[in-house]
Coordinates of C-alpha atoms in Angstrom, one line a residue:
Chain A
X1 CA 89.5 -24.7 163.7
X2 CA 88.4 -22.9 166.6
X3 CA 89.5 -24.4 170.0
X4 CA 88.1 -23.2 173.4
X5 CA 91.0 -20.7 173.9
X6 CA 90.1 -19.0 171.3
X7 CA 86.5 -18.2 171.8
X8 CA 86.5 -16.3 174.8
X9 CA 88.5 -13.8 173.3
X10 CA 86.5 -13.1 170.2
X11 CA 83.4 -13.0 172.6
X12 CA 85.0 -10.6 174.8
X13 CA 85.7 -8.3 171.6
X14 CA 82.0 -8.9 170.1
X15 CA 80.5 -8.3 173.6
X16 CA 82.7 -4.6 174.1
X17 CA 82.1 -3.4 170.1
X18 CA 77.9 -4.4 170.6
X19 CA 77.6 -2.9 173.2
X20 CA 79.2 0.3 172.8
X21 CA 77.6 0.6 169.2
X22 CA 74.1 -0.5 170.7
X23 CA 74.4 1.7 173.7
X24 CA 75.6 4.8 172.4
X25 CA 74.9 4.8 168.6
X26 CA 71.5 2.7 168.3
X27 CA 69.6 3.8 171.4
X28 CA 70.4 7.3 171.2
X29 CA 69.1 7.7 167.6
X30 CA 65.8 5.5 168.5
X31 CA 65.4 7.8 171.6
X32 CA 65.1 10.8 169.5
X33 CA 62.5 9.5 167.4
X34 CA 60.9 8.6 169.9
X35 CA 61.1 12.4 171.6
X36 CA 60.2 14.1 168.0
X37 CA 56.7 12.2 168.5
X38 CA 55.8 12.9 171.9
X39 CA 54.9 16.3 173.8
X40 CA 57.1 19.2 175.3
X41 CA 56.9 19.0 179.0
X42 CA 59.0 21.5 180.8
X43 CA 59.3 19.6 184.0
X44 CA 59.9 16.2 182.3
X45 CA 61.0 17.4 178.8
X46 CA 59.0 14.8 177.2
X47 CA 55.6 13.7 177.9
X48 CA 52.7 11.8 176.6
X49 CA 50.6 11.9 174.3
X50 CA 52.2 10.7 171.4
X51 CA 51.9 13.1 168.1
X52 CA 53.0 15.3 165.4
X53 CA 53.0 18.5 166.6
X54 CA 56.8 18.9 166.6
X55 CA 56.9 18.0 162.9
X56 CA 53.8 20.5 162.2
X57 CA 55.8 23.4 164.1
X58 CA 58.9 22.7 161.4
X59 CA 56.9 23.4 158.8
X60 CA 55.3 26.4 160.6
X61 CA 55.7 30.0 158.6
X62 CA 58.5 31.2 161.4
X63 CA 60.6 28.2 161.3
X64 CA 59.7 27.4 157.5
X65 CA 61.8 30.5 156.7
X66 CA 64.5 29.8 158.7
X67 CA 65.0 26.0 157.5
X68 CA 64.8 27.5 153.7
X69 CA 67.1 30.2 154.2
X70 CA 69.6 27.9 156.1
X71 CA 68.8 24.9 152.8
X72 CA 69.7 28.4 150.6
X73 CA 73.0 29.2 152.6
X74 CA 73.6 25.3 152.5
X75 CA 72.9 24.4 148.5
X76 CA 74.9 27.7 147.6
X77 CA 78.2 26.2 149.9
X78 CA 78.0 23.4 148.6
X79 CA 77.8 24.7 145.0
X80 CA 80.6 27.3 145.2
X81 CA 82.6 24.2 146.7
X82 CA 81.8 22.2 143.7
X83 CA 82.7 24.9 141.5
X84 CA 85.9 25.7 143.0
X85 CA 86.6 21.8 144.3
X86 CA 86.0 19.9 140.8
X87 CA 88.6 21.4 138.4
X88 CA 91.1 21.6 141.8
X89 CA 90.5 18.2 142.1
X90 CA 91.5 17.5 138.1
X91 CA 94.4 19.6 138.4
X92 CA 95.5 18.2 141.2
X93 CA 95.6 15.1 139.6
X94 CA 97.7 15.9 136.7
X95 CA 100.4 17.2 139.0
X96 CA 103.2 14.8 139.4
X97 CA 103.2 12.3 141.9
X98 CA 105.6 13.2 144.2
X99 CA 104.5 17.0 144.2
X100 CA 100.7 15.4 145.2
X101 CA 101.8 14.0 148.3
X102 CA 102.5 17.4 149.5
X103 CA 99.8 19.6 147.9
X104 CA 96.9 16.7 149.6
X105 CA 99.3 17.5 152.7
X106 CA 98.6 20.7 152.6
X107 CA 94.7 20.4 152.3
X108 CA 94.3 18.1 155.4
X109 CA 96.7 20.7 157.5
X110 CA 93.4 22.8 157.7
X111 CA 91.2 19.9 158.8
X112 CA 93.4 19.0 161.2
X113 CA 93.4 23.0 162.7
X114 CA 90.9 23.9 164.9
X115 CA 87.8 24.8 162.8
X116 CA 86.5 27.2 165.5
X117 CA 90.1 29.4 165.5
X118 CA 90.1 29.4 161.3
X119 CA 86.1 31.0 161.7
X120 CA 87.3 33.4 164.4
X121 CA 90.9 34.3 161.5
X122 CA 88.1 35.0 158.8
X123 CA 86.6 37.6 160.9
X124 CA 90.1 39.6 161.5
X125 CA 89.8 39.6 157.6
X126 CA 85.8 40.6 156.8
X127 CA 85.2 43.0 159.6
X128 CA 84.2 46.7 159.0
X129 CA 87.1 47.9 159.7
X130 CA 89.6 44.5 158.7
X131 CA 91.9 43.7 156.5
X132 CA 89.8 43.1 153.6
X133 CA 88.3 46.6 153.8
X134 CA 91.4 48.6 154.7
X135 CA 93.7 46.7 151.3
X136 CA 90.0 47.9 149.3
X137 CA 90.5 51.2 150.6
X138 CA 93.9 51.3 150.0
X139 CA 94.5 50.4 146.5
X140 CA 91.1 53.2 146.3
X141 CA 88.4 50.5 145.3
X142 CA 86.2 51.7 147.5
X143 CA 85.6 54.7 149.5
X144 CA 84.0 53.7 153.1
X145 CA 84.1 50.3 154.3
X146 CA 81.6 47.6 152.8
X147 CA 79.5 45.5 155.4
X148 CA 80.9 42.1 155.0
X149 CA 80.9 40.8 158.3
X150 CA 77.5 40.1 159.9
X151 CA 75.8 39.3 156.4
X152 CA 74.8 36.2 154.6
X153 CA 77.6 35.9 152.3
X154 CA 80.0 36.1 155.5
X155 CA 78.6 32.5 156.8
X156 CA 78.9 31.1 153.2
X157 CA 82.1 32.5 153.0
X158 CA 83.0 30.4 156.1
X159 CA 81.1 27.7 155.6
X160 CA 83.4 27.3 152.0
X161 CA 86.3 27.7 153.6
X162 CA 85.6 25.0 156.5
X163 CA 83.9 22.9 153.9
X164 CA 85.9 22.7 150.8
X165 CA 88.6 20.3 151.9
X166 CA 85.4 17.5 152.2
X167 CA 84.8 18.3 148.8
X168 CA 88.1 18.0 146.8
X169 CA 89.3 14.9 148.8
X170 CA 86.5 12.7 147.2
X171 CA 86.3 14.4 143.5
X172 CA 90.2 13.7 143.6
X173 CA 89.5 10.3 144.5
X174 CA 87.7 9.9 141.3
X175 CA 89.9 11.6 139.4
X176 CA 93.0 9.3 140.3
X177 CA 91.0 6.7 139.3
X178 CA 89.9 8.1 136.1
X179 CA 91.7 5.3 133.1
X180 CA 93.2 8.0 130.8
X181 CA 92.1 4.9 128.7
X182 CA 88.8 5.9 127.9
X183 CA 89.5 9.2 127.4
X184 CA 91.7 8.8 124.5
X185 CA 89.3 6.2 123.3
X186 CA 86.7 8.6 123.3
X187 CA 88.8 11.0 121.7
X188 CA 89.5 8.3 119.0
X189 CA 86.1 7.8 118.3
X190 CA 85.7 11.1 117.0
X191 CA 84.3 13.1 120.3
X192 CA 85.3 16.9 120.7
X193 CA 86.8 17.8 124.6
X194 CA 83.1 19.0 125.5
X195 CA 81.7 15.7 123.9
X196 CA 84.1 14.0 126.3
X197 CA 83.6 16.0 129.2
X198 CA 79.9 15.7 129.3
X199 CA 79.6 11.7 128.3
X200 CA 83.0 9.9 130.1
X201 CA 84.3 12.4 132.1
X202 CA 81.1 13.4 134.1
X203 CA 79.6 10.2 134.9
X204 CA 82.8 8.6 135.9
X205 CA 83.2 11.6 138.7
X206 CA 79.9 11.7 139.3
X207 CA 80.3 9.4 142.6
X208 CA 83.0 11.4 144.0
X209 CA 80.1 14.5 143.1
X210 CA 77.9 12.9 145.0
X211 CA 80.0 12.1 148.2
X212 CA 81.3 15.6 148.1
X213 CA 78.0 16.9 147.7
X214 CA 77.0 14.4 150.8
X215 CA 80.1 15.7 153.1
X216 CA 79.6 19.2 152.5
X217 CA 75.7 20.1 152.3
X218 CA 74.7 18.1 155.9
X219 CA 77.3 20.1 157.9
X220 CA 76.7 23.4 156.5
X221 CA 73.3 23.2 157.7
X222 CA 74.7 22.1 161.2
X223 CA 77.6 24.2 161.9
X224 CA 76.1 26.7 164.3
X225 CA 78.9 28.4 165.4
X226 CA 79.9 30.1 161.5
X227 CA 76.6 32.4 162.3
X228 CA 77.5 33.1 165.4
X229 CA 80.7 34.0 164.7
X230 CA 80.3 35.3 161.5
X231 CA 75.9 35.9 160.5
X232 CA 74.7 37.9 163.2
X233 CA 71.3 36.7 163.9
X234 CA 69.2 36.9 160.8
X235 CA 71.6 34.6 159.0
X236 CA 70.6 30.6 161.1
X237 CA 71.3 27.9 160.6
X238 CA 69.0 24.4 161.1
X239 CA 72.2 24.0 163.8
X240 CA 71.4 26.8 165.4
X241 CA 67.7 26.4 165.5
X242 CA 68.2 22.9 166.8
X243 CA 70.6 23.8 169.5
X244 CA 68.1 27.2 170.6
X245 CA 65.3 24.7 171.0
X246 CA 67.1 21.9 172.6
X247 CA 69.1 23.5 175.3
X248 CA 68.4 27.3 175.5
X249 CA 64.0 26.5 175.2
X250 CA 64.3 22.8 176.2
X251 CA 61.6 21.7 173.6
X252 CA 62.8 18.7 173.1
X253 CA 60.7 17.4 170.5
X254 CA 61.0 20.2 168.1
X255 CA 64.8 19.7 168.8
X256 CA 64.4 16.2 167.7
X257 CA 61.9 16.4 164.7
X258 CA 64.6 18.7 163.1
X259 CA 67.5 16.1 163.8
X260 CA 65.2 13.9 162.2
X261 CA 64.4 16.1 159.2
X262 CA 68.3 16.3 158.4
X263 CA 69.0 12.5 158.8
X264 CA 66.4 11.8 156.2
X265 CA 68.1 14.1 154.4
X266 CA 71.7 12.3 154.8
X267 CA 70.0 9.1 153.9
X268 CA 69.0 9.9 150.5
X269 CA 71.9 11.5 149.6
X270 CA 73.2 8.1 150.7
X271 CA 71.1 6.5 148.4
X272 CA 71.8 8.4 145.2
X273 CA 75.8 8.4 146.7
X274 CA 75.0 4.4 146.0
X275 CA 72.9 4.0 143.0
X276 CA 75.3 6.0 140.9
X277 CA 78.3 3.9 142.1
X278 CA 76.3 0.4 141.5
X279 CA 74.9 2.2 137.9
X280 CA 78.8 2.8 137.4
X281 CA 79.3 -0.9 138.1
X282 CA 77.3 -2.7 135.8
X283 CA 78.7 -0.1 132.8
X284 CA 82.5 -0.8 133.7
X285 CA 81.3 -4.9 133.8
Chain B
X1 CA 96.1 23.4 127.3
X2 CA 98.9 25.7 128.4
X3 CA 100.0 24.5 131.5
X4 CA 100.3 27.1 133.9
X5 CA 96.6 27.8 134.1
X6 CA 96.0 24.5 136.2
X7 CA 99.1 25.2 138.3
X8 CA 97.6 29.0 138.5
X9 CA 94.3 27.7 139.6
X10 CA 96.2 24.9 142.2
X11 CA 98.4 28.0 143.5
X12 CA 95.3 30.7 144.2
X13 CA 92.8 27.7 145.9
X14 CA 96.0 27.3 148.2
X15 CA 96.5 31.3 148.7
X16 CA 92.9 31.3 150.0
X17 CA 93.1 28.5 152.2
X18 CA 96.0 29.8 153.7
X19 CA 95.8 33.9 154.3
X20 CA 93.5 33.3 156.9
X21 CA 96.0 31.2 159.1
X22 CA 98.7 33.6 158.4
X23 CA 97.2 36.6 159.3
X24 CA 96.1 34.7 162.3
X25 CA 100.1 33.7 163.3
X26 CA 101.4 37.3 161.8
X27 CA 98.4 38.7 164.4
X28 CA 99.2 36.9 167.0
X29 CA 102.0 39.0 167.3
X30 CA 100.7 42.3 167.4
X31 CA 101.2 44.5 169.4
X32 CA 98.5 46.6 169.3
X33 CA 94.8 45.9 171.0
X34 CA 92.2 46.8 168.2
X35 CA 93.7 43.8 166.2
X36 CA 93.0 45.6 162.9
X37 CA 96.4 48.0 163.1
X38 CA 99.9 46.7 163.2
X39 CA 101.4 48.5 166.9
X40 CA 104.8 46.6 166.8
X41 CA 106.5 42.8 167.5
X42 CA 105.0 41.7 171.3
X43 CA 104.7 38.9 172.9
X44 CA 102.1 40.3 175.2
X45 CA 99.2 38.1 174.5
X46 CA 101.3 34.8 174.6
X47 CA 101.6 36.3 178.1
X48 CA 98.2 36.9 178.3
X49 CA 97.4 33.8 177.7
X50 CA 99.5 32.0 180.3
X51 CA 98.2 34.7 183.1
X52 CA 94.3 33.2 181.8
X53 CA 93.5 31.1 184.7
X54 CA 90.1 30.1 183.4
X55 CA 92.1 29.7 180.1
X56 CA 94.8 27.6 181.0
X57 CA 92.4 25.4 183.5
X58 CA 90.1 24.3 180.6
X59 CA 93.9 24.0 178.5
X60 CA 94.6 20.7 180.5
X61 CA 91.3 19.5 180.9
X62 CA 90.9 19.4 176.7
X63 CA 94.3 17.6 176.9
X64 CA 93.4 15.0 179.0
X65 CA 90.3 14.7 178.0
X66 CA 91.4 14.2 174.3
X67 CA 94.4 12.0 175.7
X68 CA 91.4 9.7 177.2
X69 CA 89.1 9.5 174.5
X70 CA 92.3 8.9 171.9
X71 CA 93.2 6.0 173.9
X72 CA 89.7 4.6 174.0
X73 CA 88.7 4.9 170.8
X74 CA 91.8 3.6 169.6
X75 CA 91.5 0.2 172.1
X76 CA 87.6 -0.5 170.6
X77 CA 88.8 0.7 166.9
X78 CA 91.2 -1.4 167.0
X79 CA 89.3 -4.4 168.6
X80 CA 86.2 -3.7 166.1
X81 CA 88.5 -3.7 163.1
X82 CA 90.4 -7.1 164.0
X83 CA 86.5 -8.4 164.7
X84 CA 85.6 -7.5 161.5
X85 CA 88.9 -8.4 159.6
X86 CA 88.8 -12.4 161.0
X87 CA 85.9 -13.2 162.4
X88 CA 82.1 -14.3 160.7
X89 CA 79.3 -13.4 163.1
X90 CA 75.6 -12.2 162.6
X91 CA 74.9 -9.0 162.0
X92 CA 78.0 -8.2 160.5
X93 CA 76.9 -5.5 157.5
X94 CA 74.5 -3.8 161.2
X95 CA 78.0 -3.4 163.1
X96 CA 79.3 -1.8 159.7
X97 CA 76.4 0.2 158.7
X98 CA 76.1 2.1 162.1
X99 CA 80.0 3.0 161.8
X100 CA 79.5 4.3 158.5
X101 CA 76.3 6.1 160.1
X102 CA 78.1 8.0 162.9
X103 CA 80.9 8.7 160.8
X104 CA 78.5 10.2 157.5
X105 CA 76.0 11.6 160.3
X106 CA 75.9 15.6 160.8
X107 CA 77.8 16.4 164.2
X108 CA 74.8 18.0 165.4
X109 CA 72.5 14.9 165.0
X110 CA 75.1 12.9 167.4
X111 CA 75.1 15.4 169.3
X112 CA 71.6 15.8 170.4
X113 CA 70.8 11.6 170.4
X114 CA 73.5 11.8 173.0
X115 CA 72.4 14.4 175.1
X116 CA 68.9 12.9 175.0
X117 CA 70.9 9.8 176.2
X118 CA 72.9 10.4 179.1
X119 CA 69.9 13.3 180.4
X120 CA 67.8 9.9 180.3
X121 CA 69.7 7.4 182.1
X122 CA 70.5 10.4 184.4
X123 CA 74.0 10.8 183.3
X124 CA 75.7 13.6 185.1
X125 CA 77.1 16.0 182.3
X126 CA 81.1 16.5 182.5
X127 CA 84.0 14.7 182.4
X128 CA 82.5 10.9 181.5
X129 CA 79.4 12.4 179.2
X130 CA 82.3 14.3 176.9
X131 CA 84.8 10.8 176.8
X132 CA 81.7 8.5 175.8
X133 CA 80.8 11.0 173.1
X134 CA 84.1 11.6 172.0
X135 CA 84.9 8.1 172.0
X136 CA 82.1 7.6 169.8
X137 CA 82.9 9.9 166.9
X138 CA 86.5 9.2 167.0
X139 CA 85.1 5.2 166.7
X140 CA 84.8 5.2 163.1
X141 CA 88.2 6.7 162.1
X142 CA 90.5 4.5 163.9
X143 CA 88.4 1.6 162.5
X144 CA 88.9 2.6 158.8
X145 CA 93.0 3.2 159.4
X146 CA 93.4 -0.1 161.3
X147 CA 91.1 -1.9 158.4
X148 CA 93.2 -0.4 155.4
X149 CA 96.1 -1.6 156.8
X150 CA 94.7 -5.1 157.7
X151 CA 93.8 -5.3 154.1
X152 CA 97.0 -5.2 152.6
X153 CA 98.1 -7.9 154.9
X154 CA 99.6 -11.2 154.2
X155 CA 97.0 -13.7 155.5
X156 CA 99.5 -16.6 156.0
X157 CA 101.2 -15.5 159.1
X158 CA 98.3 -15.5 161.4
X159 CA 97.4 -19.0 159.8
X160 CA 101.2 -19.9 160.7
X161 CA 101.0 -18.5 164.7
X162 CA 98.0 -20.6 164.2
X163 CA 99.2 -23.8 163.1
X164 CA 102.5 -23.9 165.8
X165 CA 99.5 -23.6 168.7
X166 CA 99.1 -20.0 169.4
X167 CA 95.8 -19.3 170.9
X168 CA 93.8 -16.7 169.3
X169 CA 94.6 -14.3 172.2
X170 CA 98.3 -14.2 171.3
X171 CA 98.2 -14.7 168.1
X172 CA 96.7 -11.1 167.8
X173 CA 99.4 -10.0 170.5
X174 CA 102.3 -11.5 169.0
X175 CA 101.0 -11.4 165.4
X176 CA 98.2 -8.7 164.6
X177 CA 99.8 -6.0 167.4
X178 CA 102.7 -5.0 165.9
X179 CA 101.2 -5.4 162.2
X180 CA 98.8 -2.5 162.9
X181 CA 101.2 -0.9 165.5
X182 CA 101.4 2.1 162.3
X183 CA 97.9 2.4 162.2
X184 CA 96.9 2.3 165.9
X185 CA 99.4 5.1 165.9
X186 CA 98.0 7.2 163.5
X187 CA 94.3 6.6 164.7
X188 CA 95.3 7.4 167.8
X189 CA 96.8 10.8 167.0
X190 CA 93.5 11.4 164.4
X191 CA 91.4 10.9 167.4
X192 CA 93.5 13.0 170.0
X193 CA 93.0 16.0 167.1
X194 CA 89.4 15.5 166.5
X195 CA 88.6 15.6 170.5
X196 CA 90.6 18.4 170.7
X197 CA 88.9 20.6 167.9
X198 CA 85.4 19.3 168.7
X199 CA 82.8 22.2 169.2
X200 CA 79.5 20.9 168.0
X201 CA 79.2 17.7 170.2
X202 CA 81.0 19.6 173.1
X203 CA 78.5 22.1 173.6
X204 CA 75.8 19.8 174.0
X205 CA 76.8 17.1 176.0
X206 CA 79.3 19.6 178.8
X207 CA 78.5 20.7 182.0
X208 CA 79.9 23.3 183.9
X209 CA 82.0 20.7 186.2
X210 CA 84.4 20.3 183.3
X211 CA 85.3 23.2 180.9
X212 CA 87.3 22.5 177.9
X213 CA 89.1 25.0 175.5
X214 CA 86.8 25.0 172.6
X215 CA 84.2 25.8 174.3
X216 CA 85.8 28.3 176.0
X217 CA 87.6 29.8 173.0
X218 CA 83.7 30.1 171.4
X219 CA 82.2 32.2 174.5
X220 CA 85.3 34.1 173.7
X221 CA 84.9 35.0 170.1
X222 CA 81.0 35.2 169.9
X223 CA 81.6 38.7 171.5
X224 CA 83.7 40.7 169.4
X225 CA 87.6 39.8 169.1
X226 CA 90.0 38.5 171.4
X227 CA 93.5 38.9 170.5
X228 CA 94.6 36.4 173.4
X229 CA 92.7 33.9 170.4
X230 CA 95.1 35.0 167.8
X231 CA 98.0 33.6 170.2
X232 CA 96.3 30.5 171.5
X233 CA 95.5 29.8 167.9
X234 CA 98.9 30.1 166.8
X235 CA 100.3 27.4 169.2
X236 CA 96.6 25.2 168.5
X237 CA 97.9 25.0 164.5
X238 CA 101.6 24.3 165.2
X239 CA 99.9 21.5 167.9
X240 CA 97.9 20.1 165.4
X241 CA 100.6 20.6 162.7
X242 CA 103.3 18.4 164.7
X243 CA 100.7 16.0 165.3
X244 CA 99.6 15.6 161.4
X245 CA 103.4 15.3 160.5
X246 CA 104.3 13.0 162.8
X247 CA 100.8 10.4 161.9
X248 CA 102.1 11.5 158.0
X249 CA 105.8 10.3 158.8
X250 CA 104.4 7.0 160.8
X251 CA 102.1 5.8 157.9
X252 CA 104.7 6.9 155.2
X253 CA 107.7 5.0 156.7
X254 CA 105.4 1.8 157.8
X255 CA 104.9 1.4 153.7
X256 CA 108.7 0.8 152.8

C-alpha cells in the first residue's frame, strides 16, 4: 500500500498539524496552569513558590461578588436566549424549505458583522437621550428619559443580542432532525400536546439545549467589551476581571486561576452536552 | 395552531436582530453631530473617515493581517483535515479533541494561554503574535468545512489516482485539490471574517507596533459615541455581507 513516495508527504503534514497544535494550543493551556499555582512577581510575573493563593483570592469577598454577579448576568443571557431561541428554532423548522435557506441566512449575516460595531448600534438605541427613549416619550409612555444605558439589563441586553444566533443554530439542528414519526405515535397513543411536549419533544431537543446552553453561557462571561461599552463599571464581567488583572495589574496568577475556573466550567458542560447525546443513543437503538 | 403566530414570532425575532443595524446604516448618514437627532442626508463622516489617518492606517493593517492569517489557516486546515480524512496515526481522537477544544473554548481563555506564550518565549507582540493567534482560532473552522465536504466524497477516485501510480503527493494535487477547492474557498473567506472582527484575542496578544481596526474602533467607542463608527460600520457589514454571499453562493453551487 504505502510506497516510499508517499510517506514523506504524510509526515510532512503530521509534522506541521503537531506542531502547530502542540505549540500553540497544548503548551499554552499547560503554561497557565502552571502560572494560576505559582506567585505574582512584578519583575518576573511569576515566581516561585508554588501555591494556592490565586485560587483563594477568587473566592475572596471582592472578587466573589464580582464572579457571582457576572454568573447572574451570564445564566439570565443564556435563559432569555433559550426562551426566545427554542420556539424560533421550532418555527423555523416548520417553514418551508426553500424559505429556511434564507431566514438561517439571515441569522448568520449578524455573526458574520463585526460584534464590536452591533454593541456600539445598541448604544445609539439605549442611551438617555436615544432612540428608545425619544419613540417612549413620543408616543407619551413616559415622561423623562429612563436610565437604560449604563445598567445591568443594558449588558444582558447585548449580551442576547450577540449571543442568540449560538443558541437557535443548534436547537434548530435538533428540530430538523426531530422524526414527525414519533410525534404522531405519541399522539396515537393517547398523549395530550403537553404530554408530548414534556416526554418526546424535550428530551429529543435536549442536546441541541445543552450545546446552546454551552455556546452561549462561556462567552457571556467573557465578553468584556458589552460592559464597557454598554455596563459602566459596576456591571463586570469574569472577562473583564481577567483582562484588569492580566494586563492592566499584571497578576498573572490570579489572571490564570480565573481562566482556569471557566474552563472547568466549559468542561462539564461538555460532559452533560455528551451524556445526554449517548443517553439519547441507547433509547433510539 | 393558527399559523400566523409562528410566522409572527419568526418575523419580530428578525425585527430585533435587525433595528440595530439599520439605525446604524440610516445613522451613518446623518448629518447632525449629537447622533441622537436627524440634521439632514451627509456624507461628512464617510469623509471623516477617509481624512482618519490613525484610522485608515490600522484599516490596511486588519486587511492584511486577516488576508495572512485566512491564508494560513486555510493551508494547515486544509492539511489537518486531509490527515485526518486518509490517514491512521496515533493520537488521532488528541489531534481532534484539542480542535474541538480551541474551537468550544471561551475567547478569553485563548486569549490569555497565548499571551502567557509568546511573553514567555519572549515573543515580540505585533504583527507575527496576532497571525499565530489568529491562525489558531480560525484552525478549527476551515477544518470542519474541508471535513464535511471530504465526507460526502466518493472514495474510489483517490483509490483510482492510486492504482494508475500517482504518488500520494499528487494524488492530493490532482485529486483531493480541486474536490475541496469549494470548501477551502469558503474556509478561507470564514477565516478572513473572523480575523477581521476579532476583539477579545486582539487585545491581548497586540502591541503598539501594529494597530488594527478593532481595536481601534473599541478605544473609540468606550468614550462616548463616534459617529465616524456609524460610517465605518456601515461599509464593515456590507464587507462582511459580500463576503457571506459570496462563501453562501460557492458552497451552494459546488452541491449541484
Amino acid at each position: 500500500m504505502h510506497s516510499a513516495m508517499q510517506q514523506p508527504f504524510k509526515t510532512a503534514v503530521l509534522i506541521l498539524v503537531w506542531g502547530w497544535l502542540l505549540f500553540l494550543v497544548l503548551a499554552p493551556n499547560l503554561l497557565v496552569v502552571g502560572a494560576s499555582v505559582m506567585t505574582r512577581d512584578p519583575a518576573t510575573f511569576l515566581s516561585l513558590p508554588l501555591n494556592l493563593d490565586a485560587y483563594r483570592q477568587l473566592f475572596a469577598p471582592l472578587y466573589l461578588d464580582v464572579f457571582l454577579h457576572s454568573l447572574y448576568m451570564a445564566a439570565m443571557t443564556t435563559l432569555a436566549c433559550l426562551l426566545i431561541g427554542y420556539p424560533f428554532a421550532w418555527a423555523l423548522s416548520k417553514v418551508a424549505k426553500q424559505r429556511q435557506l434564507v431566514l438561517i441566512f439571515l441569522l448568520i449575516v449578524p455573526f458574520w458583522t463585526n460584534s464590536l460595531v452591533r454593541t456600539y448600534a445598541l448604544k445609539l438605541i439605549l442611551a438617555t437621550n436615544g432612540l428608545l427613549n425619544s419613540a417612549l416619550m413620543s408616543i407619551g409612555l413616559i415622561d423623562e428619559p429612563l436610565q437604560l444605558l449604563y445598567t445591568e439589563g443594558a449588558v444582558i441586553i447585548g449580551l442576547v443580542y450577540l449571543l442568540l444566533p449560538f443558541m437557535i443554530l443548534p436547537l434548530y439542528s435538533v428540530f430538523e432532525d426531530l422524526k414527525q414519526e414519533l410525534l404522531l405515535a405519541s399522539h396515537d397513543l393517547g398523549a395530550g400536546r403537553l404530554s408530548t411536549f414534556l416526554h418526546v419533544i424535550v428530551p429529543l431537543t435536549l442536546p441541541g439545549v445543552l450545546a446552546g446552553v454551552m455556546l452561549v453561557l462561556l462567552p457571556a462571561m467573557g465578553l468584556f467589551f458589552v460592559p464597557d461599552i454598554l455596563g459602566g463599571s459596576r456591571n463586570l464581567l469574569v472577562g473583564n476581571v481577567i483582562k484588569n488583572q492580566f494586563l492592566d495589574a499584571r497578576n498573572w496568577p490570579f489572571g490564570a486561576a480565573a481562566s482556569i475556573v471557566l474552563t472547568i466550567t466549559m468542561a462539564f458542560l461538555m460532559f452533560a452536552h455528551r451524556l445526554s447525546k449517548r443517553r439519547l443513543g441507547e433509547e433510539g437503538a | 395552531m393558527a399559523r400566523w403566530l409562528p410566522r409572527t414570532y419568526l418575523a419580530l425575532v428578525y425585527l430585533l436582530l435587525y433595528v440595530p443595524i439599520v439605525v446604524l446604516v440610516v445613522f451613518s448618514f446623518n448629518e447632525a453631530r449629537t447622533g441622537y437627532s436627524w440634521g439632514g442626508v451627509s456624507l461628512r463622516w464617510y469623509e471623516a473617515l477617509f481624512n482618519n489617518r490613525a484610522l485608515v492606517g490600522a484599516m490596511w493593517n486588519s486587511l492584511w493581517l486577516a488576508l495572512s492569517a485566512a491564508t494560513v489557516s486555510t493551508v494547515i486546515g486544509a492539511l489537518t483535515a486531509l490527515a485526518l480524512h486518509r490517514y491512521r496515526f496515533r493520537g488521532k481522537k488528541l489531534l481532534n479533541g484539542m480542535l474541538f477544544v480551541v474551537m468550544m473554548s471561551p475567547e478569553i481563555v485563548l486569549a490569555i494561554s497565548l499571551l502567557a506564550l509568546f511573553l514567555l518565549v519572549g515573543l515580540q507582540l505585533g504583527y507575527v503574535s496576532l497571525l499565530l493567534a489568529h491562525v489558531t482560532f480560525c484552525l478549527p473552522f476551515v477544518v470542519i468545512t474541508v471535513m464535511a465536504r471530504l465526507s460526502g466524497f466518493d472514495e474510489s477516485l483517490p483509490e483510482a489516482a492510486r492504482d494508475l501510480g500517482a504518488s500520494d503527493f499528487t494524488m492530493t494535487r490532482t485529486v483531493l485539490i480541486p474536490v475541496i477547492m469549494p470548501a477551502l474557498l469558503a474556509g478561507w473567506l470564514l477565516g478572513f471574517t473572523l480575523s477581521l472582527d476579532d476583539v477579545v484575542v486582539s487585545t491581548f496578544v497586540s502591541g503598539p507596533s501594529y494597530e488594527i481596526l478593532p481595536l481601534r474602533i473599541y478605544s473609540m467607542v468606550r468614550v462616548g459615541l463616534k459617529p465616524e463608527v456609524n460610517a465605518l460600520g456601515t461599509l464593515l457589514l456590507v464587507f462582511s455581507l459580500v463576503m457571506l454571499m459570496l462563501s453562501q453562493w460557492i458552497l451552494i453551487r459546488s452541491k449541484r
